[in-house]
mmCIF file of C-alpha atoms in Angstrom:
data_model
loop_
_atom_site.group_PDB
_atom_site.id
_atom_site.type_symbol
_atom_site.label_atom_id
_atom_site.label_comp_id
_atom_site.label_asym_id
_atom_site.label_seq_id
_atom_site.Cartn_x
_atom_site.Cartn_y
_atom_site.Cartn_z
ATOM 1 C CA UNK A 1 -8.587 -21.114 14.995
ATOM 2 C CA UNK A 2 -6.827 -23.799 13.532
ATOM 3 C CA UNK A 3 -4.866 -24.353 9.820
ATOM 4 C CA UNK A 4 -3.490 -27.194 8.358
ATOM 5 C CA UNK A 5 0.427 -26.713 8.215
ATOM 6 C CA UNK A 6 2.966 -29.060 7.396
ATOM 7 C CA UNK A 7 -0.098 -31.539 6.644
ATOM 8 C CA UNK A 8 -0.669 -31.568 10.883
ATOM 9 C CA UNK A 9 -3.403 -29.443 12.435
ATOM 10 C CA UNK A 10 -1.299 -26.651 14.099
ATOM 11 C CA UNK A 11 -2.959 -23.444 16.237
ATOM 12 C CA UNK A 12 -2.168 -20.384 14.318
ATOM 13 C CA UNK A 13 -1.032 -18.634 17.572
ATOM 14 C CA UNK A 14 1.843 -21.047 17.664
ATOM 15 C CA UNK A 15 2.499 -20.227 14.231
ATOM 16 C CA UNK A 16 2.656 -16.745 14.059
ATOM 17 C CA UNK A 17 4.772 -16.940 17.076
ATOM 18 C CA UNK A 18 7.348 -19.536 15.520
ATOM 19 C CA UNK A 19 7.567 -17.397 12.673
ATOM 20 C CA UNK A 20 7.927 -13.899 15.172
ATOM 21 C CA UNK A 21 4.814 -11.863 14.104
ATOM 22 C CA UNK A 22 4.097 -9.249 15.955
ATOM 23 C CA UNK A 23 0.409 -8.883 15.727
ATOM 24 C CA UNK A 24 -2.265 -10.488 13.296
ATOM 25 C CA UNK A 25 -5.938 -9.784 13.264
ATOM 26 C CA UNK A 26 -8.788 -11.137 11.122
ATOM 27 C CA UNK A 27 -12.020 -9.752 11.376
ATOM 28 C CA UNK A 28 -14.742 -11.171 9.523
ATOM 29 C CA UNK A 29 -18.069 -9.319 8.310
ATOM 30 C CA UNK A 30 -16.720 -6.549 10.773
ATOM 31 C CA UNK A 31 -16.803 -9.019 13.862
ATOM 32 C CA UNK A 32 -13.164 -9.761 15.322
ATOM 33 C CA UNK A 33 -12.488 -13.727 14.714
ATOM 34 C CA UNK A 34 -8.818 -13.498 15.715
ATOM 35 C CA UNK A 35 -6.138 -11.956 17.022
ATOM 36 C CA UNK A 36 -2.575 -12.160 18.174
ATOM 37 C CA UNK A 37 0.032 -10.220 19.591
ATOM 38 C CA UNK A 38 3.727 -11.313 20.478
ATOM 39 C CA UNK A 39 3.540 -9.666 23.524
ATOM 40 C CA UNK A 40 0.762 -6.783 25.385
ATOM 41 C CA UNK A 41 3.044 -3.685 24.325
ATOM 42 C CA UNK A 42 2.321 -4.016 20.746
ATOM 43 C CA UNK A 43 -0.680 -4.093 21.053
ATOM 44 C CA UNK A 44 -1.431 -0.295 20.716
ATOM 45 C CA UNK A 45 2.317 0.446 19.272
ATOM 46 C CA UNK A 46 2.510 2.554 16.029
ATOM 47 C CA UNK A 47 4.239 0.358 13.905
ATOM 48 C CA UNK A 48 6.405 1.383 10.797
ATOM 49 C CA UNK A 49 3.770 -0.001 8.155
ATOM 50 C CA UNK A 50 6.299 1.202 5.238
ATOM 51 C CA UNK A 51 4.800 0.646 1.619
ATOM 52 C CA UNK A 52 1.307 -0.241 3.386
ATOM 53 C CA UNK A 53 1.945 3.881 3.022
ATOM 54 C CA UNK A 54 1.359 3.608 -1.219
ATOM 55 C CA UNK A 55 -2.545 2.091 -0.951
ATOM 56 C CA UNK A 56 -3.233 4.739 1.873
ATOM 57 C CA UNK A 57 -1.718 7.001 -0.810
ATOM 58 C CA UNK A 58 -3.775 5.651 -3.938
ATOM 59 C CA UNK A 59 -7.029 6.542 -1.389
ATOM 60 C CA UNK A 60 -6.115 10.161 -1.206
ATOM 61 C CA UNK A 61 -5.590 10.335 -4.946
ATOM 62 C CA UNK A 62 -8.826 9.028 -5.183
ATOM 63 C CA UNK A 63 -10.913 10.819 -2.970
ATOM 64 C CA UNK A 64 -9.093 14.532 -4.629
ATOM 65 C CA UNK A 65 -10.578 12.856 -7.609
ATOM 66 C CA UNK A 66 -13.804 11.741 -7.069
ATOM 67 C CA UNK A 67 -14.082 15.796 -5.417
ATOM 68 C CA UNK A 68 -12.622 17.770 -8.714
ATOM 69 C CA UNK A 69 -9.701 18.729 -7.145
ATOM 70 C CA UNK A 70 -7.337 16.962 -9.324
ATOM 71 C CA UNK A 71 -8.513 15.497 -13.007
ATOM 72 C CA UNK A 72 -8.896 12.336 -14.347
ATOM 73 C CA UNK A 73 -5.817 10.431 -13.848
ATOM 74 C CA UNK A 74 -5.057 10.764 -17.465
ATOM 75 C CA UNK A 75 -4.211 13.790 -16.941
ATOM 76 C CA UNK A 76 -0.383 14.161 -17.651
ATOM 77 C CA UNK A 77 1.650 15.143 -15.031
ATOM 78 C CA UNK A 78 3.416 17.926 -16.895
ATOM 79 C CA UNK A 79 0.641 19.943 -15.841
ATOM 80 C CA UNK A 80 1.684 19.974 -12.100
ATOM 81 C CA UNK A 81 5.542 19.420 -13.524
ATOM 82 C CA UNK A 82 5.889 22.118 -16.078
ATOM 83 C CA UNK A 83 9.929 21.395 -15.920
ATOM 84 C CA UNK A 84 9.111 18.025 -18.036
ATOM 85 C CA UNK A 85 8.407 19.908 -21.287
ATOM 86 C CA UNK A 86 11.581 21.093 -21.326
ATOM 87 C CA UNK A 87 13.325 17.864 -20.489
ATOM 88 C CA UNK A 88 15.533 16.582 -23.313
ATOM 89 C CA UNK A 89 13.470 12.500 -23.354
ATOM 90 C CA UNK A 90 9.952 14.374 -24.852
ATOM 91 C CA UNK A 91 8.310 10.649 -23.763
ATOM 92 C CA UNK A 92 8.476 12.425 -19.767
ATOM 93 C CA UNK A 93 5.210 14.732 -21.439
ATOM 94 C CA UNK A 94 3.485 11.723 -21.888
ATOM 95 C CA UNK A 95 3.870 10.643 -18.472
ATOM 96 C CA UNK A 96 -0.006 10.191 -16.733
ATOM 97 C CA UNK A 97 -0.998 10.652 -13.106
ATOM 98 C CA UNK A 98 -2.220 6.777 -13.731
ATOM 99 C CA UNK A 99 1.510 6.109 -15.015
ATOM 100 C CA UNK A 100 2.491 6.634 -11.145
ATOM 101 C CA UNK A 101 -0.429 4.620 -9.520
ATOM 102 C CA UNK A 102 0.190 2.138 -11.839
ATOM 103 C CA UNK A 103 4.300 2.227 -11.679
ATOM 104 C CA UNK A 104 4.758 2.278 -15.563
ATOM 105 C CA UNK A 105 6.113 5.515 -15.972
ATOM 106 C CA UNK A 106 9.264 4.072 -17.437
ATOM 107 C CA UNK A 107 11.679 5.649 -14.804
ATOM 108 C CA UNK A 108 15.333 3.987 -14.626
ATOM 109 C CA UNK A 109 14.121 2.755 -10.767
ATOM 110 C CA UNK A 110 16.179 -0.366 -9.573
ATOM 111 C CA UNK A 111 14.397 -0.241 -6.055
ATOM 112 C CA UNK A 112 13.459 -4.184 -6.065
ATOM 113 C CA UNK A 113 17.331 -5.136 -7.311
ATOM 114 C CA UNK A 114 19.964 -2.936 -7.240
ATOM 115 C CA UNK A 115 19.226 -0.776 -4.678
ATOM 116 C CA UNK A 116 17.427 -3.484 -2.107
ATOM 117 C CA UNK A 117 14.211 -2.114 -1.411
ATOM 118 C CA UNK A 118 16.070 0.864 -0.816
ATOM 119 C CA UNK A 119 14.983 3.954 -2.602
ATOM 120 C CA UNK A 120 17.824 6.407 -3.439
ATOM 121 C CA UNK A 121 15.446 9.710 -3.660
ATOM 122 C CA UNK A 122 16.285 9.903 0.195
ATOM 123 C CA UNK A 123 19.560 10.626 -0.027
ATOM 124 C CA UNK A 124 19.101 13.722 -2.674
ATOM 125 C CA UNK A 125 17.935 17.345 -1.039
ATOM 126 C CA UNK A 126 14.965 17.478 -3.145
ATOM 127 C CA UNK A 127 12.837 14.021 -4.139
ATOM 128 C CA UNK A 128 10.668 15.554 -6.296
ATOM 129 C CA UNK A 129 13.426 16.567 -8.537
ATOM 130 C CA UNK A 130 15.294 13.514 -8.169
ATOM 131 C CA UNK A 131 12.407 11.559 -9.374
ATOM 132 C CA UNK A 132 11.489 13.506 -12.065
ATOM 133 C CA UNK A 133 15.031 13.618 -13.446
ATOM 134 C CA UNK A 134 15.641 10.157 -13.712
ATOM 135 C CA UNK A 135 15.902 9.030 -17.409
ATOM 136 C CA UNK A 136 13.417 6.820 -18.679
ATOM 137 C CA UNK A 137 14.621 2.879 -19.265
ATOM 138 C CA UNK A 138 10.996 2.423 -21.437
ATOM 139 C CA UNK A 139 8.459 4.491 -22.832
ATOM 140 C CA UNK A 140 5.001 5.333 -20.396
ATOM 141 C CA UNK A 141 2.552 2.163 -20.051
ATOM 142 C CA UNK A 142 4.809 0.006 -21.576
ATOM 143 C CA UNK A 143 5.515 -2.339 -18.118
ATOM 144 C CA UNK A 144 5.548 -2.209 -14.592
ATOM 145 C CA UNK A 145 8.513 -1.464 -12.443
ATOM 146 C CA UNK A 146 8.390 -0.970 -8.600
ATOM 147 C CA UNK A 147 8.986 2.820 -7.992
ATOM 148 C CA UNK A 148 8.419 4.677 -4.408
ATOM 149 C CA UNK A 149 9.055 7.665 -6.330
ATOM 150 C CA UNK A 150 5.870 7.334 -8.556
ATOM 151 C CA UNK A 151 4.409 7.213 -4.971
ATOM 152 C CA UNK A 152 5.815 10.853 -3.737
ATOM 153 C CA UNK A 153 5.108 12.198 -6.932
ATOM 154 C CA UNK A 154 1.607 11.508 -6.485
ATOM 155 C CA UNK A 155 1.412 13.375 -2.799
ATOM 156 C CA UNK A 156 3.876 16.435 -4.336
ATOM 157 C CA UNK A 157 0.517 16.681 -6.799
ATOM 158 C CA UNK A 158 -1.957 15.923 -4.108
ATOM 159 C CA UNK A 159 -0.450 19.088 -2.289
ATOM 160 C CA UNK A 160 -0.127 21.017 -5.935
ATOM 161 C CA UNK A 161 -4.083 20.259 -6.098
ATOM 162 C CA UNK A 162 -5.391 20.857 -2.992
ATOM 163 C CA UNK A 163 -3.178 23.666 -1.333
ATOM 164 C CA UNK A 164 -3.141 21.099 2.031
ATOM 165 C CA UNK A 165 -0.328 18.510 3.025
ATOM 166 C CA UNK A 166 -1.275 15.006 2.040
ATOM 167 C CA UNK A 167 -1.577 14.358 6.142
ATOM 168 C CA UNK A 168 -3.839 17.406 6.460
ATOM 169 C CA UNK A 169 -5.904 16.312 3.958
ATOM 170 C CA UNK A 170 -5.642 13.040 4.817
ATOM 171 C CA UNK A 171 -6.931 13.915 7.993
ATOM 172 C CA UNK A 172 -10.016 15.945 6.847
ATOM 173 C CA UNK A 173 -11.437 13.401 4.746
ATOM 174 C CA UNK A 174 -9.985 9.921 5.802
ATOM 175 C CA UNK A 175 -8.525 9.636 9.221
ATOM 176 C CA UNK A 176 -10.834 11.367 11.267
ATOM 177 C CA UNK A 177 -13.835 9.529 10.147
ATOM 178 C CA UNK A 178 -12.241 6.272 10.580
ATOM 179 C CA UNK A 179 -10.922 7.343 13.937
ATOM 180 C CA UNK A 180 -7.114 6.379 13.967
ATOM 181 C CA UNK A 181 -5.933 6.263 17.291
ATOM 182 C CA UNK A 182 -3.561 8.491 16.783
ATOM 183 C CA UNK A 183 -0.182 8.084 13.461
ATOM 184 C CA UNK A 184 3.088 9.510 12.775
ATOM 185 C CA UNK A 185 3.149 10.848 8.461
ATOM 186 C CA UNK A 186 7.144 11.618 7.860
ATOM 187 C CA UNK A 187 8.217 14.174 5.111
ATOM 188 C CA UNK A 188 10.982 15.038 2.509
ATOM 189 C CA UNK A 189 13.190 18.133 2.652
ATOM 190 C CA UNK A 190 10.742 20.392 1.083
ATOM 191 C CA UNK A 191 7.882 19.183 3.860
ATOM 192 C CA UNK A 192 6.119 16.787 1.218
ATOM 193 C CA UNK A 193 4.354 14.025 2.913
ATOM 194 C CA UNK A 194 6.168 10.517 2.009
ATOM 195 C CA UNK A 195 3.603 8.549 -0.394
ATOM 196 C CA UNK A 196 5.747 5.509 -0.402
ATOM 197 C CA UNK A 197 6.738 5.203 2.839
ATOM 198 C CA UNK A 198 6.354 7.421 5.766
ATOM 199 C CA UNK A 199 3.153 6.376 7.708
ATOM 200 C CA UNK A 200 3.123 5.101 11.550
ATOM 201 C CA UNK A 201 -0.333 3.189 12.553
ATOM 202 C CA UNK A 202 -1.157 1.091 14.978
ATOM 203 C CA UNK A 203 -2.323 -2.730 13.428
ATOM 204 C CA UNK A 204 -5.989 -1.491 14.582
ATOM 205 C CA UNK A 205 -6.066 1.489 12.585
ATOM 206 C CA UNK A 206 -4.298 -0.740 9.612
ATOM 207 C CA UNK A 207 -7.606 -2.938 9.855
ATOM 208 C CA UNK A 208 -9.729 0.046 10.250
ATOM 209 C CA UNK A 209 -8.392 0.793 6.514
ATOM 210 C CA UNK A 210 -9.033 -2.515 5.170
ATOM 211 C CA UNK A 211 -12.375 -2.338 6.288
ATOM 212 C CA UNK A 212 -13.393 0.374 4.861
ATOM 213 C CA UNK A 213 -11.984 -1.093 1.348
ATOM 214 C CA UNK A 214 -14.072 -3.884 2.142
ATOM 215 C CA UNK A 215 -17.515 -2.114 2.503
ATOM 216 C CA UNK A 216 -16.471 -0.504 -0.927
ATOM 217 C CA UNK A 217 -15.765 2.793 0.616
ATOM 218 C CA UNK A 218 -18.177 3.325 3.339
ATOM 219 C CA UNK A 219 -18.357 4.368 6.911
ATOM 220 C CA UNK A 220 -21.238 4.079 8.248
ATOM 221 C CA UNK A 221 -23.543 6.480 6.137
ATOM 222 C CA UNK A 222 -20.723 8.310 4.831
ATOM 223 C CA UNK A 223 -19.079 7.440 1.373
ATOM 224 C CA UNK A 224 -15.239 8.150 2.290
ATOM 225 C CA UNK A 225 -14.379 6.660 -1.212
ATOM 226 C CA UNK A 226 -16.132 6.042 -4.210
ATOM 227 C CA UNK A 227 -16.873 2.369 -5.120
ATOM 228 C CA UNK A 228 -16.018 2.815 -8.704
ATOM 229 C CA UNK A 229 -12.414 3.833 -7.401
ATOM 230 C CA UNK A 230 -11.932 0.864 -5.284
ATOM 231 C CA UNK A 231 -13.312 -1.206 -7.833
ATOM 232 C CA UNK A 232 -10.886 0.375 -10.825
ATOM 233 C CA UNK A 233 -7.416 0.324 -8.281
ATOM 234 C CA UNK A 234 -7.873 -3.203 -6.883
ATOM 235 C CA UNK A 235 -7.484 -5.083 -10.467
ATOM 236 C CA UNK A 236 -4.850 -6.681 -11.377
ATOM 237 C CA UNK A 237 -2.294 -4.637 -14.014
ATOM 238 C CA UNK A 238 0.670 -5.954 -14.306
ATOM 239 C CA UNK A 239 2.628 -9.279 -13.775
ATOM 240 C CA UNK A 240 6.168 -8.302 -13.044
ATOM 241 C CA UNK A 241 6.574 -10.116 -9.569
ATOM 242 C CA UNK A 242 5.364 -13.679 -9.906
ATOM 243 C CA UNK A 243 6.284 -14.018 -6.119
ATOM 244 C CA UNK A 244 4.437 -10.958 -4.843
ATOM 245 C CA UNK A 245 1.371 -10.988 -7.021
ATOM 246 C CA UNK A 246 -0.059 -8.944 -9.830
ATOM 247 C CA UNK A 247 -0.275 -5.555 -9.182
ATOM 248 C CA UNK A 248 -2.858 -2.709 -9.758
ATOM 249 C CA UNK A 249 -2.979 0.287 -8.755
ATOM 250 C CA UNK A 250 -0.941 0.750 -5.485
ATOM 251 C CA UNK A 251 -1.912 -2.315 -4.838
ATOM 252 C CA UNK A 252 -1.174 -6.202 -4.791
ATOM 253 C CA UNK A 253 -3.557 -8.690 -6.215
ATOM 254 C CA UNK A 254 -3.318 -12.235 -5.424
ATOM 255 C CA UNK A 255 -4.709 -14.295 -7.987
ATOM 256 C CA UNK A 256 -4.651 -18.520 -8.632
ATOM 257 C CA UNK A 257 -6.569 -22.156 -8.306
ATOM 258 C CA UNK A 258 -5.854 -22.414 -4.381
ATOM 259 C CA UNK A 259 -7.626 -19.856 -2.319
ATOM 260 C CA UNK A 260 -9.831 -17.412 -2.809
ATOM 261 C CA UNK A 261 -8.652 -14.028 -4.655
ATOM 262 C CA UNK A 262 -7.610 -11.054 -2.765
ATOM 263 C CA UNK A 263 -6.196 -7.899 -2.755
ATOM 264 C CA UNK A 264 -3.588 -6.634 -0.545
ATOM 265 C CA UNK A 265 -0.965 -3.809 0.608
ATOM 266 C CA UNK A 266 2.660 -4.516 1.342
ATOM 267 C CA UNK A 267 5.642 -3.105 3.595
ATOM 268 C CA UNK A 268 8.661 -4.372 3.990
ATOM 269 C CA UNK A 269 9.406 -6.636 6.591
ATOM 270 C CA UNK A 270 5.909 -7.880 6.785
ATOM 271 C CA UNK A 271 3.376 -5.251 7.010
ATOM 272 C CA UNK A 272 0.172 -6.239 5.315
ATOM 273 C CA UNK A 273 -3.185 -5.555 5.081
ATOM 274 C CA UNK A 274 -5.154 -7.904 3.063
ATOM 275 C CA UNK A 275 -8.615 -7.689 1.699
ATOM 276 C CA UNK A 276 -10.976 -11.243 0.715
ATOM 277 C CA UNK A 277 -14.634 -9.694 -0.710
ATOM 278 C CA UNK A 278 -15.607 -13.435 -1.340
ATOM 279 C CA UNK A 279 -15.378 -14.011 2.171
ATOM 280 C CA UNK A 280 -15.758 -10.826 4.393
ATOM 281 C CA UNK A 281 -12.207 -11.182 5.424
ATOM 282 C CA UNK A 282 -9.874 -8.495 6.343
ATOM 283 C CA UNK A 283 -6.438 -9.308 7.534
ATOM 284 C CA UNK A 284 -3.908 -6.923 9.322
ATOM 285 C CA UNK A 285 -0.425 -7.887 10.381
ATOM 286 C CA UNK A 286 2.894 -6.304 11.557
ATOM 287 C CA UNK A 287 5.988 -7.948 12.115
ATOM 288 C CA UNK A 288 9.993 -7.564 11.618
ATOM 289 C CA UNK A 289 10.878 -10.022 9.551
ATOM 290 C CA UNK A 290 13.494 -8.176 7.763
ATOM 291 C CA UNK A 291 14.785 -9.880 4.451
ATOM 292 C CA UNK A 292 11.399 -12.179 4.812
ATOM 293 C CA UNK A 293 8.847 -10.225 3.934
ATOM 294 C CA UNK A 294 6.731 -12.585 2.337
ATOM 295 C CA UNK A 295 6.573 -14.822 5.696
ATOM 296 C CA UNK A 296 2.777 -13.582 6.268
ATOM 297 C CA UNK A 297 1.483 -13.395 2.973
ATOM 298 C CA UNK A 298 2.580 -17.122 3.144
ATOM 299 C CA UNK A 299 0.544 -17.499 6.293
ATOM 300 C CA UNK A 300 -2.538 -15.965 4.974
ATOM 301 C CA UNK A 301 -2.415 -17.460 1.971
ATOM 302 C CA UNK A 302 -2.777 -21.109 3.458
ATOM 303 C CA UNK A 303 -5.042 -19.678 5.567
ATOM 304 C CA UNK A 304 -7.217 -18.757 3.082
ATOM 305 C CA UNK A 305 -6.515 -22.472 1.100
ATOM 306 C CA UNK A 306 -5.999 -24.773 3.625
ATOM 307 C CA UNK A 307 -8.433 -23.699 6.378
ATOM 308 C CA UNK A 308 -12.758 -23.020 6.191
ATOM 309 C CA UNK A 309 -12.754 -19.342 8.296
ATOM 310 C CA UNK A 310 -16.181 -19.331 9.439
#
């Protein structure tokens, strides 16, 4: 496979390996057109896919929905948090379940500045209640702020809702029939699943994901997710991070003039899986790029513009 880089024909391969990526496969229509690993033991390795964690998370919420077990996402979360109606800010009642997938909750959250991609809910004993007493900087639905705690909140209701850890569950109707080789789901203190996170996949199982976004929910016969879900959490929200991409609802959607749209999920230090419905395209890559986590997007975005996959 070749891409224009630099404005010289350059092998991909040699690429990804100048800019150290550990692995980076693209199927297309299902059929594998490429792939590359930085060496034959990461091949199967279970890599650290860190927020990649928050669309796997958006899925669960999703399927709970689409079965009844939780409501509609308008629901506010003061039903599974009956300690908000007795908070002091009254605007915490108003908080949704679609506040948290869609990060506008209003918490005081300084993950993407202060704090460095760092969130400070895992220092505290109890994340639930750290995230739920952090005063509110603006009022529910007013903007966008990255928040990994709007992430765990989701799972502590996922587990509220269904009686079942969020990697039990996860496992019953998402894991298994996709047929993850085998992952690694880390907890808080109080044995919560991480939703922002905590997940360990191998890059295969990362595509396996992708794909199934891709054939709007389906495996095989079976609808794992509905379509209407998909369709509803993959459009753009918010603008907040001109450099990352508008986001929706857990996740990223890449939007302008010079290659086709797409959708994607993001961990730091390069984790990504990226969805392209005009094309049949699904991209997974791991890497440990540390402060450059936007070195792959990079790649597949002039991948997408510079280069006719076929």
């Amino acid at each position: 496979m070749k891409i224009v880089w630099n404005e010289k024909m350059a092998d991909l391969s040699d690429v990804l390996k100048k800019e150290k990526i550990h692995s980076f496969l693209v199927n297309k229509d299902g059929e594998r057109l490429f792939q590359y690993f930085k060496n034959n033991k990461l091949e199967n390795k279970m890599n650290k896919i860190n927020s990649v964690t928050k669309s796997i998370t958006s899925s669960l919420i999703g399927i709970a929905t689409n079965q009844g077990l939780i409501p509609d996402i308008s629901t506010p979360i003061k039903e599974f948090f009956p300690s908000l109606r007795n908070d002091l800010d009254e605007r915490k009642q108003l908080i949704t379940i679609d506040h948290l997938l869609t990060m506008s909750a209003g918490f005081d959250w300084p993950e993407m500045t202060d704090w460095r991609g760092w969130p400070q809910m895992i220092h505290s004993g109890n994340w639930v209640k750290y995230c739920l007493d952090k005063p509110l900087l603006n009022s529910p639905g007013e903007s966008m702020n990255y928040n990994s705690g709007c992430s765990h909140l989701l799972l502590a209701i996922l587990q509220k809702a269904t009686s079942k850890s969020a990697e039990q569950f996860a496992n019953e109707h998402l894991f298994s029939h996709l047929t993850f080789n085998d992952y690694i789901w880390h907890s808080d203190p109080q044995g919560i699943n991480i939703g922002g996170f905590g997940i360990h996949l191998t890059v295969h199982d990362m595509l396996k994901f992708g794909e199934l976004y891709l054939r709007q929910g389906k495996k095989g016969k079976q609808q794992l997710i509905s379509e209407e879900w998909i369709a509803s959490t993959t459009v753009a929200k918010y603008m907040t991070y001109p450099h990352f991409g508008h986001y929706a609802r857990h996740w990223w959607v890449h939007e302008d003039t010079t290659s086709d749209k797409f959708y994607f999920a993001m961990g730091m230090g390069g984790q990504y899986i990226c969805v392209v419905p005009t094309r049949g395209i699904v991209i997974a890559t791991t890497c440990d790029t540390h402060g450059r986590t936007l070195t792959p997007l990079r790649i597949v975005k002039s991948l997408l513009s510079q280069y006719e996959v076929s």
